[in-house]
């Protein structure tokens, strides 16, 4: 029920953003940040309630991960709205919000098991929380870079392109170290503690590495190419698609050690 | 020579190698790894299976398809790091050592991975409460008890082995827990809670309240009475060969138990733990490398964002 309410909130925010996108004033809407904040708080509230229920931080099932990921994307969109250093793009805010809508919709879907189950021994680790939480925080910034890169590729306006490029780069510059520490460093430390090996070349691990390599590629390509070049934008788009496949595709198509994730 | 060095440390080469490693790794996830050759011929069309087996894609991460690009990347990264580090050190002010730290961390990580890959030793041991095993360092590990904790709904909560470690009669470790996610480190050896097993046992309870626990293959004796625990049938039946009592012959003991001589015989379960012992000479390298990579990445982008702001 509360989850559905949170979904309605983020959907409402997206509707207000669409209205602002096609509005004549050119100003961002005033309502969506509040709706996003309310939805994110509702998801966090559910997470806290489930954590108390299972006696562990509720970040061990797909449902819980989706709520956390969606809530953090909303937090990033709100932060993007409040900051003054980057040019605010209503399209980027809307695109990122749509990411949160999709995740919240999947989380609210009746097809997804929502039973609050206490974690099995392999998941009872503080490293797991750092690993999963920081991976999603990093990916929440990557969704901004994805939408900014799409916007870059969709426009021919050089000034706008520079703005989108800077935004995509900033989002990756913030998300990359967080994703590196969460997905790779804490993931490896947790694997060593739980399985006795830092790295097992499990499909999920390999796809996380591929994602990291793609963003590493972005940062290095951007070093040698001009900011007007479209290649970094394409790489940022591929990078985000990799994060999507790492989360959904690997879970359902390539089973391995992370099959419970 | 100067031209060769220039090419070796070039970002373009790094980009090509990163792309090559990424694409190769991605393809490797689409092919099941480490299967027998016949398995690939069963899954894929003949030509594709032949290609997978011959090129080493079936064991991609230990094949030259992966190791050669990684080796070249190591050389390229090493050259880049030396070049960049020297340039930064020559600067008078505003040095940026984040990328150097990150790159050195990655180099150590590759070395650590190689050391781990070539020198790692591991083995498993199965112990019941009271069993002991000698470790490679001469210590004796004894299992005090193993517990299988469950939540109210039956889901596993924790598997815990309580062990002691002695060496030459002296306690190296008093009663210490080994759990999933909480390994025990003794010098260069690490012990992990890897598995457990539950086996049926027979409990002979005497009139005085004494209890004797019998594992499969053991014989219980009391005066003329002899009961040999032959085997297990299904999940809830034990087969006993009785001699020296009024029930001589085969006896099936089920969940309801049985009476043999003056003893009440019931089914029980005994748990054994599976401990995995790992000696990984790459451990300190990898740990140090991960710390460097983490710190280097954070420092790089902190400085970058500060520079963008200013």
Coordinates of C-alpha atoms in Angstrom, one line a residue, chain A residues 54 85-86 115 117-125 166 169-170 172-174 176-177 180 184-185 188-190 192-198 201 203 206-207 209-210 212-214 216-217 219-221 223-224 242 254, chain B residues 11-12 14-16 18-19 21-22 25-26 29-30 61 66 102-103 106 116 120 151 153 155-159 180-183 185 190 192-193 276 278 280 282-283 286-287 290 293-294 297-298 301 304-305 308-309:
Chain A
X54 CA 13.9 -8.9 9.7
X85 CA 26.8 24.9 -10.4
X86 CA 25.3 23.0 -13.4
X115 CA 7.8 -11.0 1.6
X117 CA 12.6 -12.5 4.7
X118 CA 15.5 -12.5 7.1
X119 CA 18.9 -12.9 5.3
X120 CA 20.5 -16.3 4.8
X121 CA 24.0 -16.7 6.4
X122 CA 25.9 -15.6 3.2
X123 CA 24.0 -12.3 3.2
X124 CA 24.6 -11.5 6.9
X125 CA 27.5 -9.1 6.4
X166 CA 29.6 18.9 -18.6
X169 CA 30.9 14.2 -17.0
X170 CA 30.1 15.6 -13.5
X172 CA 30.1 10.2 -13.9
X173 CA 32.9 11.9 -11.9
X174 CA 30.7 11.6 -8.8
X176 CA 32.5 6.5 -10.7
X177 CA 34.4 6.5 -7.4
X180 CA 34.2 1.6 -7.8
X184 CA 34.3 -3.6 -7.0
X185 CA 36.2 -2.9 -3.8
X188 CA 35.8 -8.1 -3.6
X189 CA 36.3 -7.7 0.2
X190 CA 32.9 -9.3 0.9
X192 CA 37.0 -12.8 0.2
X193 CA 35.2 -12.9 3.6
X194 CA 32.3 -15.1 2.5
X195 CA 33.7 -17.4 -0.2
X196 CA 37.5 -17.2 0.4
X197 CA 38.2 -15.7 -3.0
X198 CA 38.4 -12.0 -4.0
X201 CA 34.3 -14.4 -12.5
X203 CA 28.5 -13.4 -14.5
X206 CA 32.1 -9.9 -14.7
X207 CA 29.3 -7.5 -15.8
X209 CA 33.7 -5.2 -14.1
X210 CA 32.5 -4.6 -17.7
X212 CA 33.4 -0.2 -14.7
X213 CA 35.6 -0.7 -17.7
X214 CA 33.1 1.1 -19.9
X216 CA 36.9 4.0 -17.4
X217 CA 36.8 4.1 -21.2
X219 CA 36.9 9.0 -18.8
X220 CA 40.0 8.2 -20.9
X221 CA 38.2 8.9 -24.2
X223 CA 40.8 13.0 -22.0
X224 CA 41.8 12.8 -25.7
X242 CA 25.5 -2.3 -18.9
X254 CA 22.9 -15.7 -16.3
Chain B
X11 CA 46.2 6.8 -23.8
X12 CA 45.0 5.5 -27.2
X14 CA 45.0 2.1 -23.1
X15 CA 41.6 2.8 -24.6
X16 CA 42.0 0.0 -27.1
X18 CA 40.3 -1.5 -22.0
X19 CA 37.8 -2.0 -24.8
X21 CA 39.2 -6.6 -22.2
X22 CA 35.6 -5.3 -21.7
X25 CA 34.8 -10.4 -20.7
X26 CA 31.3 -9.7 -21.9
X29 CA 29.6 -14.4 -19.7
X30 CA 27.6 -15.7 -22.7
X61 CA 39.8 -15.8 -17.8
X66 CA 42.3 -12.7 -21.7
X102 CA 44.8 4.6 -8.6
X103 CA 47.1 3.4 -11.4
X106 CA 45.7 -1.4 -10.4
X116 CA 47.1 -15.5 -6.0
X120 CA 46.9 -20.2 -3.9
X151 CA 14.7 -18.5 11.9
X153 CA 10.2 -20.0 9.4
X155 CA 15.3 -20.4 6.9
X156 CA 18.9 -20.8 7.8
X157 CA 20.2 -18.0 10.0
X158 CA 23.8 -19.0 10.9
X159 CA 26.1 -21.9 10.5
X180 CA 29.9 -17.6 7.0
X181 CA 31.3 -14.0 6.6
X182 CA 33.5 -14.4 9.6
X183 CA 36.6 -16.5 8.7
X185 CA 42.9 -16.3 10.1
X190 CA 42.4 -18.6 6.5
X192 CA 36.1 -20.5 6.1
X193 CA 32.7 -22.0 7.0
X276 CA 37.7 -24.7 3.8
X278 CA 42.9 -21.3 2.1
X280 CA 46.6 -17.1 -0.5
X282 CA 48.3 -12.7 -3.0
X283 CA 46.2 -11.6 0.0
X286 CA 45.3 -7.5 -3.3
X287 CA 44.2 -5.9 0.0
X290 CA 42.2 -2.3 -3.2
X293 CA 42.5 2.0 -5.9
X294 CA 39.7 3.2 -3.5
X297 CA 39.7 7.1 -7.3
X298 CA 38.2 9.2 -4.5
X301 CA 37.6 12.9 -8.6
X304 CA 38.8 17.1 -10.5
X305 CA 35.5 18.4 -9.1
X308 CA 35.9 22.3 -12.2
X309 CA 34.4 24.5 -9.4

